[in-house]
Amino acid sequence: AAGAERAIAATKTYTAELAAVALLSVALGDDAEARRAAEADLAAVPDALARALAAEPEARAVAAEMAAANRAIVLGRGLEYATAREWALKIKELANLFADPYSAADFQHGPVALIEPGVPVLAVAPSGAIAPGLTELLVRLRDEHGAELAVLSDDPAIRRLGRWSISIPAGVAEWVRPIVSIVPAQLHALALTLARGLDPERPRGLRKVTRTV
């Protein structure tokens, strides 16, 4: 019921897959009270998605300043690790920018050496269970390594850690939030593509259907 996917670099496909998994997890539950709570969380997602579109001006502003970069690092953890990987994929597919995604935990065990001037660090860092550890990491990356941070978050205090920031709607249940948080990230990937003078409708090397054997 999601309708046709029109983007070559599939965006609605990703969102619909997350929603389908969420619906399946609710259907498999056998606790009636928990199911009602989960259904209420899901029912709030469409409104949150509409609010997420308001981040487009922020996404454009961040993209304009990142357009000259030739690579980027994307961090996430927990459920939002999927968001970090999808954000990085869209940046690679559309903006032709090498974006390397990492778990925020794994990143500290070696890849942190990749940080240097001109390499932006994009962090999916919303409120919730992952926030304390991610906040500590972002402060260290900024203060000790001089990282240029772009922070995607629903928490104003966490967003202020970055040189740039993009907002996620507040009040979304943590377990369904990846359905929402990817939208501002996709808007950023689109804006970055345009800022780099590329056509998002004609990504290099991609076709609507890729057949593999």
GROMACS .gro file of C-alpha atoms in nm:
model
  213
    1ALA     CA    1   0.000   0.000   0.000
    2ALA     CA    2   0.303   0.231  -0.004
    3GLY     CA    3   0.267   0.304  -0.374
    4ALA     CA    4   0.532   0.304  -0.645
    5GLU     CA    5   0.893   0.383  -0.565
    6ARG     CA    6   0.989   0.670  -0.794
    7ALA     CA    7   1.342   0.741  -0.675
    8ILE     CA    8   1.628   0.563  -0.852
    9ALA     CA    9   1.815   0.565  -0.520
   10ALA     CA   10   1.523   0.408  -0.337
   11THR     CA   11   1.401   0.612  -0.040
   12LYS     CA   12   1.037   0.520   0.017
   13THR     CA   13   1.136   0.156  -0.019
   14TYR     CA   14   1.358   0.184   0.288
   15THR     CA   15   1.093   0.360   0.495
   16ALA     CA   16   0.825   0.110   0.394
   17GLU     CA   17   1.051  -0.182   0.486
   18LEU     CA   18   1.105  -0.040   0.835
   19ALA     CA   19   0.731   0.013   0.874
   20ALA     CA   20   0.659  -0.343   0.760
   21VAL     CA   21   0.903  -0.488   1.015
   22ALA     CA   22   0.747  -0.272   1.287
   23LEU     CA   23   0.396  -0.389   1.195
   24LEU     CA   24   0.511  -0.750   1.191
   25SER     CA   25   0.669  -0.719   1.535
   26VAL     CA   26   0.342  -0.583   1.675
   27ALA     CA   27   0.142  -0.863   1.513
   28LEU     CA   28   0.369  -1.128   1.664
   29GLY     CA   29   0.333  -0.995   2.018
   30ASP     CA   30   0.105  -1.177   2.261
   31ASP     CA   31   0.077  -0.908   2.531
   32ALA     CA   32  -0.245  -0.714   2.465
   33GLU     CA   33  -0.145  -0.409   2.665
   34ALA     CA   34   0.196  -0.388   2.500
   35ARG     CA   35   0.033  -0.429   2.160
   36ARG     CA   36  -0.203  -0.137   2.222
   37ALA     CA   37   0.089   0.082   2.326
   38ALA     CA   38   0.289  -0.022   2.019
   39GLU     CA   39  -0.007   0.045   1.790
   40ALA     CA   40  -0.035   0.395   1.938
   41ASP     CA   41   0.336   0.451   1.870
   42LEU     CA   42   0.289   0.343   1.508
   43ALA     CA   43  -0.021   0.558   1.466
   44ALA     CA   44   0.187   0.864   1.556
   45VAL     CA   45   0.447   0.798   1.287
   46PRO     CA   46   0.269   0.964   0.988
   47ASP     CA   47   0.238   1.294   1.172
   48ALA     CA   48   0.604   1.271   1.277
   49LEU     CA   49   0.705   1.207   0.916
   50ALA     CA   50   0.518   1.519   0.808
   51ARG     CA   51   0.699   1.719   1.075
   52ALA     CA   52   1.032   1.572   0.968
   53LEU     CA   53   0.998   1.741   0.630
   54ALA     CA   54   1.036   2.076   0.805
   55ALA     CA   55   1.407   2.000   0.842
   56GLU     CA   56   1.467   2.067   0.473
   57PRO     CA   57   1.606   2.424   0.519
   58GLU     CA   58   1.850   2.296   0.782
   59ALA     CA   59   1.952   2.011   0.555
   60ARG     CA   60   2.017   2.251   0.267
   61ALA     CA   61   2.228   2.481   0.485
   62VAL     CA   62   2.445   2.192   0.606
   63ALA     CA   63   2.480   2.054   0.254
   64ALA     CA   64   2.590   2.388   0.115
   65GLU     CA   65   2.884   2.401   0.354
   66MET     CA   66   2.976   2.036   0.299
   67ALA     CA   67   2.962   2.042  -0.080
   68ALA     CA   68   3.340   2.067  -0.125
   69ALA     CA   69   3.420   1.765   0.095
   70ASN     CA   70   3.549   1.451  -0.077
   71ARG     CA   71   3.461   1.207   0.201
   72ALA     CA   72   3.264   1.187   0.523
   73ILE     CA   73   3.215   0.965   0.825
   74VAL     CA   74   2.864   0.871   0.942
   75LEU     CA   75   2.803   0.746   1.297
   76GLY     CA   76   2.507   0.582   1.465
   77ARG     CA   77   2.432   0.326   1.732
   78GLY     CA   78   2.153   0.098   1.844
   79LEU     CA   79   1.846   0.113   1.624
   80GLU     CA   80   1.984   0.427   1.460
   81TYR     CA   81   2.286   0.241   1.326
   82ALA     CA   82   2.057   0.148   1.038
   83THR     CA   83   1.988   0.520   0.986
   84ALA     CA   84   2.360   0.595   0.971
   85ARG     CA   85   2.417   0.324   0.711
   86GLU     CA   86   2.124   0.437   0.496
   87TRP     CA   87   2.233   0.801   0.520
   88ALA     CA   88   2.583   0.707   0.409
   89LEU     CA   89   2.444   0.497   0.123
   90LYS     CA   90   2.231   0.781  -0.011
   91ILE     CA   91   2.526   1.022   0.004
   92LYS     CA   92   2.738   0.775  -0.192
   93GLU     CA   93   2.469   0.692  -0.446
   94LEU     CA   94   2.348   1.043  -0.515
   95ALA     CA   95   2.621   1.291  -0.421
   96ASN     CA   96   2.913   1.068  -0.532
   97LEU     CA   97   3.079   1.139  -0.198
   98PHE     CA   98   3.255   0.855  -0.018
   99ALA     CA   99   3.066   0.829   0.313
  100ASP     CA  100   3.186   0.559   0.551
  101PRO     CA  101   2.929   0.441   0.811
  102TYR     CA  102   3.031   0.308   1.151
  103SER     CA  103   2.878   0.197   1.475
  104ALA     CA  104   2.975   0.468   1.723
  105ALA     CA  105   3.116   0.197   1.947
  106ASP     CA  106   3.327   0.033   1.675
  107PHE     CA  107   3.451   0.369   1.551
  108GLN     CA  108   3.648   0.426   1.869
  109HIS     CA  109   3.855   0.111   1.813
  110GLY     CA  110   4.080   0.233   1.532
  111PRO     CA  111   3.874   0.416   1.266
  112VAL     CA  112   3.881   0.732   1.480
  113ALA     CA  113   4.224   0.784   1.320
  114LEU     CA  114   4.040   0.884   1.000
  115ILE     CA  115   3.935   1.217   1.148
  116GLU     CA  116   4.116   1.513   0.996
  117PRO     CA  117   4.032   1.866   0.880
  118GLY     CA  118   3.786   1.873   0.593
  119VAL     CA  119   3.631   1.534   0.673
  120PRO     CA  120   3.289   1.600   0.825
  121VAL     CA  121   3.148   1.360   1.082
  122LEU     CA  122   2.772   1.308   1.050
  123ALA     CA  123   2.618   1.170   1.368
  124VAL     CA  124   2.270   1.026   1.423
  125ALA     CA  125   2.241   1.113   1.792
  126PRO     CA  126   1.881   1.134   1.917
  127SER     CA  127   1.764   1.124   2.277
  128GLY     CA  128   1.714   0.789   2.448
  129ALA     CA  129   1.925   0.492   2.546
  130ILE     CA  130   2.215   0.570   2.313
  131ALA     CA  131   2.236   0.940   2.393
  132PRO     CA  132   2.480   0.945   2.689
  133GLY     CA  133   2.750   0.739   2.519
  134LEU     CA  134   2.712   0.917   2.187
  135THR     CA  135   2.721   1.258   2.351
  136GLU     CA  136   3.043   1.168   2.531
  137LEU     CA  137   3.195   1.050   2.203
  138LEU     CA  138   3.092   1.361   2.011
  139VAL     CA  139   3.240   1.590   2.274
  140ARG     CA  140   3.567   1.397   2.258
  141LEU     CA  141   3.573   1.399   1.877
  142ARG     CA  142   3.511   1.773   1.873
  143ASP     CA  143   3.742   1.879   2.155
  144GLU     CA  144   4.029   1.631   2.126
  145HIS     CA  145   4.028   1.551   1.755
  146GLY     CA  146   3.893   1.874   1.606
  147ALA     CA  147   3.611   1.698   1.426
  148GLU     CA  148   3.363   1.904   1.227
  149LEU     CA  149   3.032   1.758   1.343
  150ALA     CA  150   2.691   1.755   1.179
  151VAL     CA  151   2.445   1.627   1.439
  152LEU     CA  152   2.104   1.480   1.357
  153SER     CA  153   1.897   1.484   1.677
  154ASP     CA  154   1.571   1.567   1.850
  155ASP     CA  155   1.761   1.701   2.153
  156PRO     CA  156   1.864   2.069   2.126
  157ALA     CA  157   2.151   2.020   2.372
  158ILE     CA  158   2.300   1.739   2.161
  159ARG     CA  159   2.249   1.937   1.843
  160ARG     CA  160   2.452   2.224   1.989
  161LEU     CA  161   2.758   1.997   2.000
  162GLY     CA  162   2.789   2.022   1.624
  163ARG     CA  163   2.918   2.285   1.388
  164TRP     CA  164   2.599   2.200   1.199
  165SER     CA  165   2.279   2.031   1.302
  166ILE     CA  166   1.958   1.891   1.153
  167SER     CA  167   1.647   1.835   1.364
  168ILE     CA  168   1.441   1.520   1.413
  169PRO     CA  169   1.083   1.558   1.543
  170ALA     CA  170   1.063   1.511   1.919
  171GLY     CA  171   0.828   1.273   2.095
  172VAL     CA  172   0.864   0.974   1.863
  173ALA     CA  173   0.886   0.636   2.036
  174GLU     CA  174   1.244   0.513   2.022
  175TRP     CA  175   1.162   0.177   1.863
  176VAL     CA  176   0.992   0.334   1.559
  177ARG     CA  177   1.203   0.649   1.538
  178PRO     CA  178   1.432   0.519   1.260
  179ILE     CA  179   1.130   0.536   1.028
  180VAL     CA  180   1.125   0.910   1.094
  181SER     CA  181   1.491   1.000   1.149
  182ILE     CA  182   1.599   0.885   0.804
  183VAL     CA  183   1.383   1.150   0.633
  184PRO     CA  184   1.592   1.456   0.736
  185ALA     CA  185   1.902   1.253   0.645
  186GLN     CA  186   1.759   1.177   0.301
  187LEU     CA  187   1.678   1.547   0.259
  188HIS     CA  188   2.040   1.625   0.340
  189ALA     CA  189   2.164   1.371   0.083
  190LEU     CA  190   1.935   1.527  -0.179
  191ALA     CA  191   2.053   1.880  -0.094
  192LEU     CA  192   2.417   1.771  -0.101
  193THR     CA  193   2.366   1.617  -0.443
  194LEU     CA  194   2.224   1.942  -0.579
  195ALA     CA  195   2.493   2.150  -0.406
  196ARG     CA  196   2.757   1.940  -0.585
  197GLY     CA  197   2.592   2.011  -0.919
  198LEU     CA  198   2.458   1.660  -0.973
  199ASP     CA  199   2.118   1.532  -1.085
  200PRO     CA  200   1.947   1.315  -0.819
  201GLU     CA  201   1.725   1.166  -1.088
  202ARG     CA  202   2.029   1.033  -1.275
  203PRO     CA  203   2.274   0.891  -1.022
  204ARG     CA  204   2.594   0.769  -1.180
  205GLY     CA  205   2.604   0.397  -1.246
  206LEU     CA  206   2.258   0.324  -1.106
  207ARG     CA  207   1.943   0.198  -1.274
  208LYS     CA  208   1.593   0.150  -1.143
  209VAL     CA  209   1.637  -0.225  -1.117
  210THR     CA  210   1.971  -0.396  -1.063
  211ARG     CA  211   1.964  -0.762  -1.159
  212THR     CA  212   2.207  -0.994  -0.984
  213VAL     CA  213   2.273  -1.367  -1.015
   0.00000   0.00000   0.00000
